PDB file of C-alpha atoms in Angstrom:
ATOM      1  CA  UNK A   1     129.248  75.351 124.921  1.00 42.00           C
ATOM      2  CA  UNK A   2     132.737  74.635 123.553  1.00 47.00           C
ATOM      3  CA  UNK A   3     135.591  76.455 125.377  1.00 45.00           C
ATOM      4  CA  UNK A   4     138.550  77.651 123.152  1.00 47.00           C
ATOM      5  CA  UNK A   5     142.049  78.932 124.029  1.00 39.00           C
ATOM      6  CA  UNK A   6     142.523  82.507 122.870  1.00 40.00           C
ATOM      7  CA  UNK A   7     145.345  84.836 122.363  1.00 42.00           C
ATOM      8  CA  UNK A   8     145.289  88.382 124.212  1.00 37.00           C
ATOM      9  CA  UNK A   9     142.997  89.718 121.576  1.00 44.00           C
ATOM     10  CA  UNK A  10     140.051  87.996 123.239  1.00 43.00           C
ATOM     11  CA  UNK A  11     138.185  91.287 123.696  1.00 48.00           C
ATOM     12  CA  UNK A  12     138.441  92.194 119.918  1.00 80.00           C
ATOM     13  CA  UNK A  13     135.396  92.361 117.838  1.00 90.00           C
ATOM     14  CA  UNK A  14     134.452  91.219 114.403  1.00 93.00           C
ATOM     15  CA  UNK A  15     132.009  93.039 112.285  1.00 93.00           C
ATOM     16  CA  UNK A  16     129.445  90.899 110.326  1.00 94.00           C
ATOM     17  CA  UNK A  17     128.399  92.921 107.428  1.00 93.00           C
ATOM     18  CA  UNK A  18     125.358  90.884 106.412  1.00 93.00           C
ATOM     19  CA  UNK A  19     124.897  90.542 102.669  1.00 92.00           C
ATOM     20  CA  UNK A  20     127.621  92.977 101.158  1.00 88.00           C
ATOM     21  CA  UNK A  21     126.397  95.277  98.550  1.00 87.00           C
ATOM     22  CA  UNK A  22     122.781  94.796  99.577  1.00 90.00           C
ATOM     23  CA  UNK A  23     122.818  96.696 102.855  1.00 88.00           C
ATOM     24  CA  UNK A  24     120.079  99.091 101.846  1.00 89.00           C
ATOM     25  CA  UNK A  25     117.843  96.034 101.178  1.00 92.00           C
ATOM     26  CA  UNK A  26     118.510  94.184 104.332  1.00 94.00           C
ATOM     27  CA  UNK A  27     114.967  94.835 105.735  1.00 95.00           C
ATOM     28  CA  UNK A  28     113.268  93.391 102.607  1.00 96.00           C
ATOM     29  CA  UNK A  29     115.797  90.403 102.553  1.00 94.00           C
ATOM     30  CA  UNK A  30     114.919  89.732 106.172  1.00 96.00           C
ATOM     31  CA  UNK A  31     111.264  88.914 105.299  1.00 96.00           C
ATOM     32  CA  UNK A  32     111.937  85.649 103.465  1.00 95.00           C
ATOM     33  CA  UNK A  33     114.730  84.822 105.855  1.00 95.00           C
ATOM     34  CA  UNK A  34     112.312  85.181 108.871  1.00 97.00           C
ATOM     35  CA  UNK A  35     109.501  83.384 106.910  1.00 97.00           C
ATOM     36  CA  UNK A  36     111.626  80.385 106.007  1.00 97.00           C
ATOM     37  CA  UNK A  37     113.168  80.095 109.438  1.00 97.00           C
ATOM     38  CA  UNK A  38     109.694  80.201 111.220  1.00 97.00           C
ATOM     39  CA  UNK A  39     108.236  77.751 108.768  1.00 97.00           C
ATOM     40  CA  UNK A  40     111.021  75.403 109.262  1.00 97.00           C
ATOM     41  CA  UNK A  41     110.688  75.561 113.073  1.00 97.00           C
ATOM     42  CA  UNK A  42     106.955  75.143 113.035  1.00 97.00           C
ATOM     43  CA  UNK A  43     107.297  72.124 110.580  1.00 96.00           C
ATOM     44  CA  UNK A  44     110.161  70.416 112.406  1.00 97.00           C
ATOM     45  CA  UNK A  45     108.753  70.945 115.954  1.00 97.00           C
ATOM     46  CA  UNK A  46     105.446  69.564 114.543  1.00 96.00           C
ATOM     47  CA  UNK A  47     107.217  66.384 113.577  1.00 96.00           C
ATOM     48  CA  UNK A  48     109.128  66.012 116.942  1.00 96.00           C
ATOM     49  CA  UNK A  49     105.771  66.566 118.706  1.00 95.00           C
ATOM     50  CA  UNK A  50     103.677  64.176 116.716  1.00 95.00           C
ATOM     51  CA  UNK A  51     106.247  61.402 116.813  1.00 95.00           C
ATOM     52  CA  UNK A  52     106.907  61.840 120.424  1.00 94.00           C
ATOM     53  CA  UNK A  53     103.137  61.729 121.300  1.00 93.00           C
ATOM     54  CA  UNK A  54     102.240  58.798 119.057  1.00 93.00           C
ATOM     55  CA  UNK A  55     103.522  55.285 120.385  1.00 93.00           C
ATOM     56  CA  UNK A  56     102.673  53.850 116.951  1.00 93.00           C
ATOM     57  CA  UNK A  57     105.358  56.133 115.446  1.00 94.00           C
ATOM     58  CA  UNK A  58     108.199  54.970 117.825  1.00 94.00           C
ATOM     59  CA  UNK A  59     110.021  53.121 114.979  1.00 94.00           C
ATOM     60  CA  UNK A  60     113.357  53.467 113.412  1.00 95.00           C
ATOM     61  CA  UNK A  61     112.254  55.537 110.516  1.00 94.00           C
ATOM     62  CA  UNK A  62     110.481  58.001 112.509  1.00 96.00           C
ATOM     63  CA  UNK A  63     113.334  58.314 115.049  1.00 96.00           C
ATOM     64  CA  UNK A  64     115.431  59.134 111.965  1.00 96.00           C
ATOM     65  CA  UNK A  65     112.808  61.727 110.991  1.00 96.00           C
ATOM     66  CA  UNK A  66     113.167  63.289 114.442  1.00 97.00           C
ATOM     67  CA  UNK A  67     117.015  63.313 114.136  1.00 97.00           C
ATOM     68  CA  UNK A  68     116.700  65.097 110.898  1.00 97.00           C
ATOM     69  CA  UNK A  69     114.289  67.578 112.281  1.00 97.00           C
ATOM     70  CA  UNK A  70     116.656  68.207 115.246  1.00 97.00           C
ATOM     71  CA  UNK A  71     119.616  68.803 112.871  1.00 97.00           C
ATOM     72  CA  UNK A  72     117.582  71.096 110.688  1.00 97.00           C
ATOM     73  CA  UNK A  73     116.443  73.199 113.771  1.00 97.00           C
ATOM     74  CA  UNK A  74     119.860  73.326 115.328  1.00 97.00           C
ATOM     75  CA  UNK A  75     121.693  74.242 112.102  1.00 96.00           C
ATOM     76  CA  UNK A  76     119.409  77.045 111.169  1.00 96.00           C
ATOM     77  CA  UNK A  77     119.232  78.472 114.603  1.00 97.00           C
ATOM     78  CA  UNK A  78     122.970  78.477 115.015  1.00 97.00           C
ATOM     79  CA  UNK A  79     123.025  81.466 112.443  1.00 96.00           C
ATOM     80  CA  UNK A  80     119.618  82.909 111.601  1.00 96.00           C
ATOM     81  CA  UNK A  81     118.960  84.927 114.832  1.00 96.00           C
ATOM     82  CA  UNK A  82     122.232  86.790 114.432  1.00 95.00           C
ATOM     83  CA  UNK A  83     121.515  87.392 110.698  1.00 96.00           C
ATOM     84  CA  UNK A  84     118.165  88.823 111.649  1.00 96.00           C
ATOM     85  CA  UNK A  85     119.857  90.979 114.206  1.00 95.00           C
ATOM     86  CA  UNK A  86     121.988  92.357 111.479  1.00 95.00           C
ATOM     87  CA  UNK A  87     119.126  93.007 109.100  1.00 95.00           C
ATOM     88  CA  UNK A  88     116.764  94.373 111.720  1.00 95.00           C
ATOM     89  CA  UNK A  89     118.909  96.275 114.282  1.00 94.00           C
ATOM     90  CA  UNK A  90     122.255  96.734 112.586  1.00 92.00           C
ATOM     91  CA  UNK A  91     123.812  94.674 115.380  1.00 93.00           C
ATOM     92  CA  UNK A  92     126.883  93.706 113.398  1.00 93.00           C
ATOM     93  CA  UNK A  93     129.554  93.203 116.105  1.00 93.00           C
ATOM     94  CA  UNK A  94     130.392  89.892 117.470  1.00 94.00           C
ATOM     95  CA  UNK A  95     133.279  88.851 119.885  1.00 93.00           C
ATOM     96  CA  UNK A  96     136.108  86.613 118.665  1.00 92.00           C
ATOM     97  CA  UNK A  97     135.013  83.903 121.122  1.00 92.00           C
ATOM     98  CA  UNK A  98     131.354  84.038 120.102  1.00 94.00           C
ATOM     99  CA  UNK A  99     132.269  83.928 116.521  1.00 95.00           C
ATOM    100  CA  UNK A 100     134.430  80.840 116.822  1.00 95.00           C
ATOM    101  CA  UNK A 101     131.734  79.265 119.003  1.00 96.00           C
ATOM    102  CA  UNK A 102     129.160  80.031 116.445  1.00 97.00           C
ATOM    103  CA  UNK A 103     131.474  78.611 113.755  1.00 96.00           C
ATOM    104  CA  UNK A 104     131.802  75.238 115.675  1.00 97.00           C
ATOM    105  CA  UNK A 105     128.122  74.627 116.336  1.00 97.00           C
ATOM    106  CA  UNK A 106     127.059  75.706 112.850  1.00 96.00           C
ATOM    107  CA  UNK A 107     129.547  73.392 111.064  1.00 95.00           C
ATOM    108  CA  UNK A 108     128.989  70.515 113.658  1.00 97.00           C
ATOM    109  CA  UNK A 109     125.302  70.732 113.217  1.00 96.00           C
ATOM    110  CA  UNK A 110     125.536  70.623 109.450  1.00 95.00           C
ATOM    111  CA  UNK A 111     127.916  67.792 109.532  1.00 95.00           C
ATOM    112  CA  UNK A 112     125.469  65.886 111.784  1.00 96.00           C
ATOM    113  CA  UNK A 113     122.797  66.609 109.212  1.00 96.00           C
ATOM    114  CA  UNK A 114     124.861  64.822 106.696  1.00 95.00           C
ATOM    115  CA  UNK A 115     125.274  61.966 108.941  1.00 96.00           C
ATOM    116  CA  UNK A 116     121.538  61.518 109.337  1.00 97.00           C
ATOM    117  CA  UNK A 117     121.064  61.503 105.583  1.00 97.00           C
ATOM    118  CA  UNK A 118     123.478  58.745 105.429  1.00 97.00           C
ATOM    119  CA  UNK A 119     121.745  56.726 108.099  1.00 97.00           C
ATOM    120  CA  UNK A 120     118.468  57.244 106.344  1.00 96.00           C
ATOM    121  CA  UNK A 121     120.002  55.805 103.042  1.00 96.00           C
ATOM    122  CA  UNK A 122     121.080  52.782 105.045  1.00 96.00           C
ATOM    123  CA  UNK A 123     117.440  52.520 106.544  1.00 96.00           C
ATOM    124  CA  UNK A 124     115.908  52.567 103.037  1.00 95.00           C
ATOM    125  CA  UNK A 125     118.513  49.884 101.925  1.00 95.00           C
ATOM    126  CA  UNK A 126     117.672  47.453 104.742  1.00 95.00           C
ATOM    127  CA  UNK A 127     113.943  48.037 104.148  1.00 93.00           C
ATOM    128  CA  UNK A 128     114.051  47.226 100.448  1.00 93.00           C
ATOM    129  CA  UNK A 129     116.866  44.732 100.269  1.00 92.00           C
ATOM    130  CA  UNK A 130     116.345  42.890 103.534  1.00 92.00           C
ATOM    131  CA  UNK A 131     112.864  43.565 104.519  1.00 90.00           C
ATOM    132  CA  UNK A 132     112.424  40.305 106.586  1.00 91.00           C
ATOM    133  CA  UNK A 133     115.464  41.186 108.727  1.00 93.00           C
ATOM    134  CA  UNK A 134     114.580  44.960 109.070  1.00 93.00           C
ATOM    135  CA  UNK A 135     113.352  44.627 112.575  1.00 92.00           C
ATOM    136  CA  UNK A 136     116.317  42.866 113.748  1.00 93.00           C
ATOM    137  CA  UNK A 137     119.008  44.973 111.987  1.00 93.00           C
ATOM    138  CA  UNK A 138     117.490  48.391 112.606  1.00 93.00           C
ATOM    139  CA  UNK A 139     116.052  48.745 116.104  1.00 94.00           C
ATOM    140  CA  UNK A 140     115.433  52.016 117.926  1.00 95.00           C
ATOM    141  CA  UNK A 141     118.627  51.323 119.904  1.00 95.00           C
ATOM    142  CA  UNK A 142     120.773  50.761 116.903  1.00 95.00           C
ATOM    143  CA  UNK A 143     119.477  53.962 115.362  1.00 96.00           C
ATOM    144  CA  UNK A 144     120.424  55.898 118.652  1.00 95.00           C
ATOM    145  CA  UNK A 145     123.838  54.368 118.421  1.00 96.00           C
ATOM    146  CA  UNK A 146     124.429  55.475 114.855  1.00 96.00           C
ATOM    147  CA  UNK A 147     123.030  58.845 115.771  1.00 96.00           C
ATOM    148  CA  UNK A 148     125.637  59.091 118.585  1.00 96.00           C
ATOM    149  CA  UNK A 149     128.445  57.977 116.097  1.00 97.00           C
ATOM    150  CA  UNK A 150     127.457  60.827 113.850  1.00 96.00           C
ATOM    151  CA  UNK A 151     127.474  63.297 116.695  1.00 96.00           C
ATOM    152  CA  UNK A 152     130.952  62.250 117.864  1.00 97.00           C
ATOM    153  CA  UNK A 153     132.222  62.387 114.219  1.00 97.00           C
ATOM    154  CA  UNK A 154     130.948  65.892 113.881  1.00 97.00           C
ATOM    155  CA  UNK A 155     132.549  67.104 117.077  1.00 97.00           C
ATOM    156  CA  UNK A 156     135.920  65.442 116.287  1.00 97.00           C
ATOM    157  CA  UNK A 157     136.046  66.698 112.706  1.00 97.00           C
ATOM    158  CA  UNK A 158     134.842  70.222 113.214  1.00 97.00           C
ATOM    159  CA  UNK A 159     136.553  71.038 116.599  1.00 96.00           C
ATOM    160  CA  UNK A 160     140.109  71.639 114.911  1.00 96.00           C
ATOM    161  CA  UNK A 161     138.492  74.470 112.735  1.00 96.00           C
ATOM    162  CA  UNK A 162     138.053  76.967 115.517  1.00 95.00           C
ATOM    163  CA  UNK A 163     141.070  75.819 117.362  1.00 95.00           C
ATOM    164  CA  UNK A 164     143.339  76.470 114.402  1.00 94.00           C
ATOM    165  CA  UNK A 165     142.010  79.960 114.007  1.00 94.00           C
ATOM    166  CA  UNK A 166     141.947  80.688 117.885  1.00 91.00           C
ATOM    167  CA  UNK A 167     145.675  81.179 117.873  1.00 85.00           C
ATOM    168  CA  UNK A 168     145.872  83.305 114.726  1.00 88.00           C
ATOM    169  CA  UNK A 169     146.540  87.103 114.749  1.00 89.00           C
ATOM    170  CA  UNK A 170     143.680  89.030 113.194  1.00 86.00           C
ATOM    171  CA  UNK A 171     144.085  92.183 111.035  1.00 81.00           C
ATOM    172  CA  UNK A 172     142.884  95.579 112.318  1.00 78.00           C
ATOM    173  CA  UNK A 173     140.119  95.589 109.538  1.00 80.00           C
ATOM    174  CA  UNK A 174     138.004  92.816 111.221  1.00 87.00           C
ATOM    175  CA  UNK A 175     135.128  92.978 108.780  1.00 91.00           C
ATOM    176  CA  UNK A 176     133.552  89.560 107.848  1.00 92.00           C
ATOM    177  CA  UNK A 177     131.419  90.017 104.719  1.00 91.00           C
ATOM    178  CA  UNK A 178     128.917  87.284 105.718  1.00 92.00           C
ATOM    179  CA  UNK A 179     125.773  86.875 107.845  1.00 95.00           C
ATOM    180  CA  UNK A 180     127.500  84.355 110.214  1.00 95.00           C
ATOM    181  CA  UNK A 181     131.007  83.243 111.120  1.00 95.00           C
ATOM    182  CA  UNK A 182     131.672  80.805 108.205  1.00 91.00           C
ATOM    183  CA  UNK A 183     135.062  79.067 108.496  1.00 92.00           C
ATOM    184  CA  UNK A 184     136.751  80.311 105.333  1.00 87.00           C
ATOM    185  CA  UNK A 185     135.254  83.911 105.852  1.00 88.00           C
ATOM    186  CA  UNK A 186     136.839  84.191 109.276  1.00 92.00           C
ATOM    187  CA  UNK A 187     140.048  82.576 108.168  1.00 91.00           C
ATOM    188  CA  UNK A 188     140.435  85.393 105.511  1.00 88.00           C
ATOM    189  CA  UNK A 189     140.357  88.033 108.247  1.00 89.00           C
ATOM    190  CA  UNK A 190     143.634  86.549 109.793  1.00 89.00           C
ATOM    191  CA  UNK A 191     146.971  88.282 109.169  1.00 89.00           C
ATOM    192  CA  UNK A 192     148.773  85.112 109.861  1.00 88.00           C
ATOM    193  CA  UNK A 193     149.460  82.072 107.891  1.00 89.00           C
ATOM    194  CA  UNK A 194     146.053  80.351 107.330  1.00 90.00           C
ATOM    195  CA  UNK A 195     147.382  77.580 105.083  1.00 92.00           C
ATOM    196  CA  UNK A 196     146.714  74.816 107.739  1.00 92.00           C
ATOM    197  CA  UNK A 197     143.092  76.218 108.234  1.00 92.00           C
ATOM    198  CA  UNK A 198     142.455  76.310 104.459  1.00 90.00           C
ATOM    199  CA  UNK A 199     143.822  72.823 103.823  1.00 92.00           C
ATOM    200  CA  UNK A 200     141.877  71.407 106.780  1.00 94.00           C
ATOM    201  CA  UNK A 201     138.640  73.066 105.959  1.00 89.00           C
ATOM    202  CA  UNK A 202     138.917  71.984 102.240  1.00 86.00           C
ATOM    203  CA  UNK A 203     139.938  68.469 103.278  1.00 91.00           C
ATOM    204  CA  UNK A 204     137.036  68.067 105.691  1.00 90.00           C
ATOM    205  CA  UNK A 205     134.539  69.388 103.109  1.00 84.00           C
ATOM    206  CA  UNK A 206     135.653  66.722 100.618  1.00 86.00           C
ATOM    207  CA  UNK A 207     136.175  63.951 103.147  1.00 91.00           C
ATOM    208  CA  UNK A 208     132.779  64.420 104.941  1.00 92.00           C
ATOM    209  CA  UNK A 209     130.805  64.987 101.756  1.00 89.00           C
ATOM    210  CA  UNK A 210     132.672  62.503  99.564  1.00 91.00           C
ATOM    211  CA  UNK A 211     132.557  59.816 102.223  1.00 95.00           C
ATOM    212  CA  UNK A 212     128.751  60.414 102.902  1.00 95.00           C
ATOM    213  CA  UNK A 213     127.916  60.586  99.283  1.00 94.00           C
ATOM    214  CA  UNK A 214     129.884  57.348  98.588  1.00 96.00           C
ATOM    215  CA  UNK A 215     127.843  55.506 101.267  1.00 96.00           C
ATOM    216  CA  UNK A 216     124.637  56.879  99.970  1.00 97.00           C
ATOM    217  CA  UNK A 217     125.493  55.952  96.432  1.00 96.00           C
ATOM    218  CA  UNK A 218     126.357  52.483  97.520  1.00 97.00           C
ATOM    219  CA  UNK A 219     123.125  52.161  99.298  1.00 96.00           C
ATOM    220  CA  UNK A 220     121.108  53.379  96.387  1.00 96.00           C
ATOM    221  CA  UNK A 221     123.133  51.196  93.917  1.00 96.00           C
ATOM    222  CA  UNK A 222     122.143  48.065  95.908  1.00 95.00           C
ATOM    223  CA  UNK A 223     118.491  49.232  96.067  1.00 94.00           C
ATOM    224  CA  UNK A 224     118.490  49.650  92.342  1.00 92.00           C
ATOM    225  CA  UNK A 225     119.999  46.218  91.817  1.00 93.00           C
ATOM    226  CA  UNK A 226     117.489  44.643  94.035  1.00 91.00           C
ATOM    227  CA  UNK A 227     114.614  46.480  92.212  1.00 89.00           C
ATOM    228  CA  UNK A 228     115.823  45.349  88.868  1.00 88.00           C
ATOM    229  CA  UNK A 229     115.537  41.742  90.026  1.00 87.00           C
ATOM    230  CA  UNK A 230     111.841  42.295  91.023  1.00 81.00           C
ATOM    231  CA  UNK A 231     109.447  41.482  88.176  1.00 76.00           C
ATOM    232  CA  UNK A 232     106.534  43.147  89.742  1.00 80.00           C
ATOM    233  CA  UNK A 233     106.016  46.717  88.534  1.00 81.00           C
ATOM    234  CA  UNK A 234     103.669  47.576  91.452  1.00 83.00           C
ATOM    235  CA  UNK A 235     106.223  46.272  94.040  1.00 79.00           C
ATOM    236  CA  UNK A 236     109.037  48.431  92.217  1.00 82.00           C
ATOM    237  CA  UNK A 237     106.809  51.379  92.387  1.00 85.00           C
ATOM    238  CA  UNK A 238     106.009  50.871  96.046  1.00 83.00           C
ATOM    239  CA  UNK A 239     109.677  50.643  96.932  1.00 82.00           C
ATOM    240  CA  UNK A 240     110.628  53.647  94.931  1.00 83.00           C
ATOM    241  CA  UNK A 241     107.923  55.739  96.625  1.00 86.00           C
ATOM    242  CA  UNK A 242     109.388  54.933  99.978  1.00 86.00           C
ATOM    243  CA  UNK A 243     112.681  56.507  98.795  1.00 91.00           C
ATOM    244  CA  UNK A 244     111.077  59.611  97.179  1.00 92.00           C
ATOM    245  CA  UNK A 245     111.205  61.917 100.161  1.00 92.00           C
ATOM    246  CA  UNK A 246     114.785  60.905 101.066  1.00 94.00           C
ATOM    247  CA  UNK A 247     115.991  61.572  97.533  1.00 94.00           C
ATOM    248  CA  UNK A 248     114.343  64.997  97.682  1.00 93.00           C
ATOM    249  CA  UNK A 249     116.261  65.736 100.991  1.00 94.00           C
ATOM    250  CA  UNK A 250     119.534  64.624  99.381  1.00 94.00           C
ATOM    251  CA  UNK A 251     118.933  66.807  96.237  1.00 92.00           C
ATOM    252  CA  UNK A 252     118.307  69.851  98.593  1.00 90.00           C
ATOM    253  CA  UNK A 253     121.259  69.145 100.811  1.00 90.00           C
ATOM    254  CA  UNK A 254     124.304  68.167  98.802  1.00 88.00           C
ATOM    255  CA  UNK A 255     124.443  69.944  95.232  1.00 83.00           C
ATOM    256  CA  UNK A 256     123.558  73.385  96.660  1.00 76.00           C
ATOM    257  CA  UNK A 257     125.962  72.803  99.627  1.00 73.00           C
ATOM    258  CA  UNK A 258     128.901  71.660  97.558  1.00 73.00           C
ATOM    259  CA  UNK A 259     128.352  74.484  95.123  1.00 73.00           C
ATOM    260  CA  UNK A 260     128.267  77.000  97.914  1.00 69.00           C
ATOM    261  CA  UNK A 261     131.380  75.701  99.583  1.00 68.00           C
ATOM    262  CA  UNK A 262     133.430  75.493  96.365  1.00 67.00           C
ATOM    263  CA  UNK A 263     132.348  78.935  95.182  1.00 67.00           C
ATOM    264  CA  UNK A 264     133.187  80.597  98.414  1.00 63.00           C
ATOM    265  CA  UNK A 265     136.775  79.193  98.142  1.00 61.00           C
ATOM    266  CA  UNK A 266     137.530  79.238  94.394  1.00 64.00           C
ATOM    267  CA  UNK A 267     134.772  81.464  92.968  1.00 60.00           C
ATOM    268  CA  UNK A 268     136.724  84.793  92.888  1.00 64.00           C
ATOM    269  CA  UNK A 269     134.912  85.925  89.908  1.00 66.00           C
ATOM    270  CA  UNK A 270     131.427  85.646  91.486  1.00 72.00           C
ATOM    271  CA  UNK A 271     129.738  88.613  93.036  1.00 80.00           C
ATOM    272  CA  UNK A 272     130.160  88.481  96.879  1.00 77.00           C
ATOM    273  CA  UNK A 273     126.462  88.672  97.685  1.00 82.00           C
ATOM    274  CA  UNK A 274     125.749  85.726  95.527  1.00 82.00           C
ATOM    275  CA  UNK A 275     128.054  83.550  97.761  1.00 81.00           C
ATOM    276  CA  UNK A 276     126.257  84.740 100.840  1.00 89.00           C
ATOM    277  CA  UNK A 277     122.734  84.390  99.604  1.00 89.00           C
ATOM    278  CA  UNK A 278     123.511  80.902  98.240  1.00 86.00           C
ATOM    279  CA  UNK A 279     125.105  79.949 101.429  1.00 87.00           C
ATOM    280  CA  UNK A 280     122.195  81.111 103.569  1.00 92.00           C
ATOM    281  CA  UNK A 281     119.508  79.528 101.416  1.00 91.00           C
ATOM    282  CA  UNK A 282     121.419  76.106 101.653  1.00 90.00           C
ATOM    283  CA  UNK A 283     120.711  76.104 105.275  1.00 93.00           C
ATOM    284  CA  UNK A 284     117.163  77.810 105.187  1.00 94.00           C
ATOM    285  CA  UNK A 285     115.330  76.024 102.375  1.00 93.00           C
ATOM    286  CA  UNK A 286     115.878  72.316 103.371  1.00 94.00           C
ATOM    287  CA  UNK A 287     114.713  72.766 107.080  1.00 95.00           C
ATOM    288  CA  UNK A 288     111.524  74.339 105.668  1.00 96.00           C
ATOM    289  CA  UNK A 289     110.855  71.826 103.049  1.00 95.00           C
ATOM    290  CA  UNK A 290     112.017  68.485 104.646  1.00 95.00           C
ATOM    291  CA  UNK A 291     108.970  68.358 107.071  1.00 95.00           C
ATOM    292  CA  UNK A 292     106.549  69.176 104.224  1.00 94.00           C
ATOM    293  CA  UNK A 293     107.993  66.483 101.853  1.00 94.00           C
ATOM    294  CA  UNK A 294     108.106  63.816 104.607  1.00 93.00           C
ATOM    295  CA  UNK A 295     104.661  64.756 105.711  1.00 89.00           C
ATOM    296  CA  UNK A 296     103.253  64.358 102.308  1.00 88.00           C
ATOM    297  CA  UNK A 297     105.050  61.240 101.350  1.00 88.00           C
ATOM    298  CA  UNK A 298     104.796  59.349 104.746  1.00 90.00           C
ATOM    299  CA  UNK A 299     101.092  58.278 105.224  1.00 87.00           C
ATOM    300  CA  UNK A 300     101.279  57.426 108.941  1.00 90.00           C
ATOM    301  CA  UNK A 301     102.919  60.706 109.782  1.00 92.00           C
ATOM    302  CA  UNK A 302     100.514  62.616 107.474  1.00 91.00           C
ATOM    303  CA  UNK A 303      97.516  60.906 109.172  1.00 91.00           C
ATOM    304  CA  UNK A 304      98.672  61.694 112.591  1.00 91.00           C
ATOM    305  CA  UNK A 305      99.409  65.305 111.956  1.00 90.00           C
ATOM    306  CA  UNK A 306      95.962  65.748 110.385  1.00 89.00           C
ATOM    307  CA  UNK A 307      94.460  64.152 113.319  1.00 88.00           C
ATOM    308  CA  UNK A 308      95.967  66.750 115.689  1.00 88.00           C
ATOM    309  CA  UNK A 309      95.044  69.570 113.353  1.00 86.00           C
ATOM    310  CA  UNK A 310      91.513  68.324 113.345  1.00 86.00           C
ATOM    311  CA  UNK A 311      91.443  68.178 117.043  1.00 83.00           C
ATOM    312  CA  UNK A 312      92.549  71.850 117.228  1.00 81.00           C
ATOM    313  CA  UNK A 313      89.880  73.107 114.887  1.00 78.00           C
ATOM    314  CA  UNK A 314      86.980  70.575 115.102  1.00 71.00           C
ATOM    315  CA  UNK A 315      84.284  70.492 117.849  1.00 61.00           C
ATOM    316  CA  UNK A 316      85.024  68.730 120.968  1.00 59.00           C
ATOM    317  CA  UNK A 317      84.912  64.987 120.618  1.00 49.00           C
ATOM    318  CA  UNK A 318      85.294  64.913 116.980  1.00 53.00           C
ATOM    319  CA  UNK A 319      88.008  62.595 115.793  1.00 56.00           C
ATOM    320  CA  UNK A 320      89.874  62.435 112.420  1.00 55.00           C
ATOM    321  CA  UNK A 321      89.432  59.357 110.463  1.00 58.00           C
ATOM    322  CA  UNK A 322      92.064  58.793 107.842  1.00 57.00           C
ATOM    323  CA  UNK A 323      90.978  57.777 104.286  1.00 52.00           C
TER     324      UNK A 323
END
């Protein structure tokens, strides 16, 4: 866990309200929250288990799927348990230290998630544009190094957020209208000058998302250029099919995430509970759907998952044979 330096107000408590204006419906809201979270955990742990057990899946693409699954698990787990405590048990209090720690891990894991999506775009570029060199360019070791770079980037970029806020004086009314300690939501509780925190948070949002989307756009631009040079429609279709799952993951991650971030900072006319629900869904739906999408679109993974399911429910000694 990260250790931060705090002012004498270390013992102070923040109050997370949950979803403001919908407190009476928290129990009902918790049902889809819990369902999405559990489905996400089951799906992503299944991916990790199957890839870990099957030697034939110890390849760069499946290592990337494991990294995506881990980032999905850690991001959702950094805030959903506390949100459910608010919904179920009305446990709204959180210490300053716990709040800033949650903020760090939540934003770091979500930044790591973006880095994994960029690496997956590069993987698709190499697979389609340089298929003969794929095995030499992208080895498991290279993927692990890229993952480490993404993790270091996340820590270095996100660490200043809680550090900048840790020295701020907080107002007597320490109510945060959110289900978790989002950076800008916590900053608004401060009575001091939060210009540096606001600017840094906005800058990081645009730098991280802008840089990552630029790399992803460049990868797909080169992929499209390569496909336009291929005369075979069948080859084009096959290549595009390998990108479908990744494109779905991108469409779930970036548009909703960027909309949520901007609306929280500039959408003063938007009802507060819309901000909060949008923000939560952005980190609940992708972890639930990503393993389903990749399971459907990736034949080898699908076959291995079905094999283990059949072993669980079939008579002893019966093996699954893929079509």
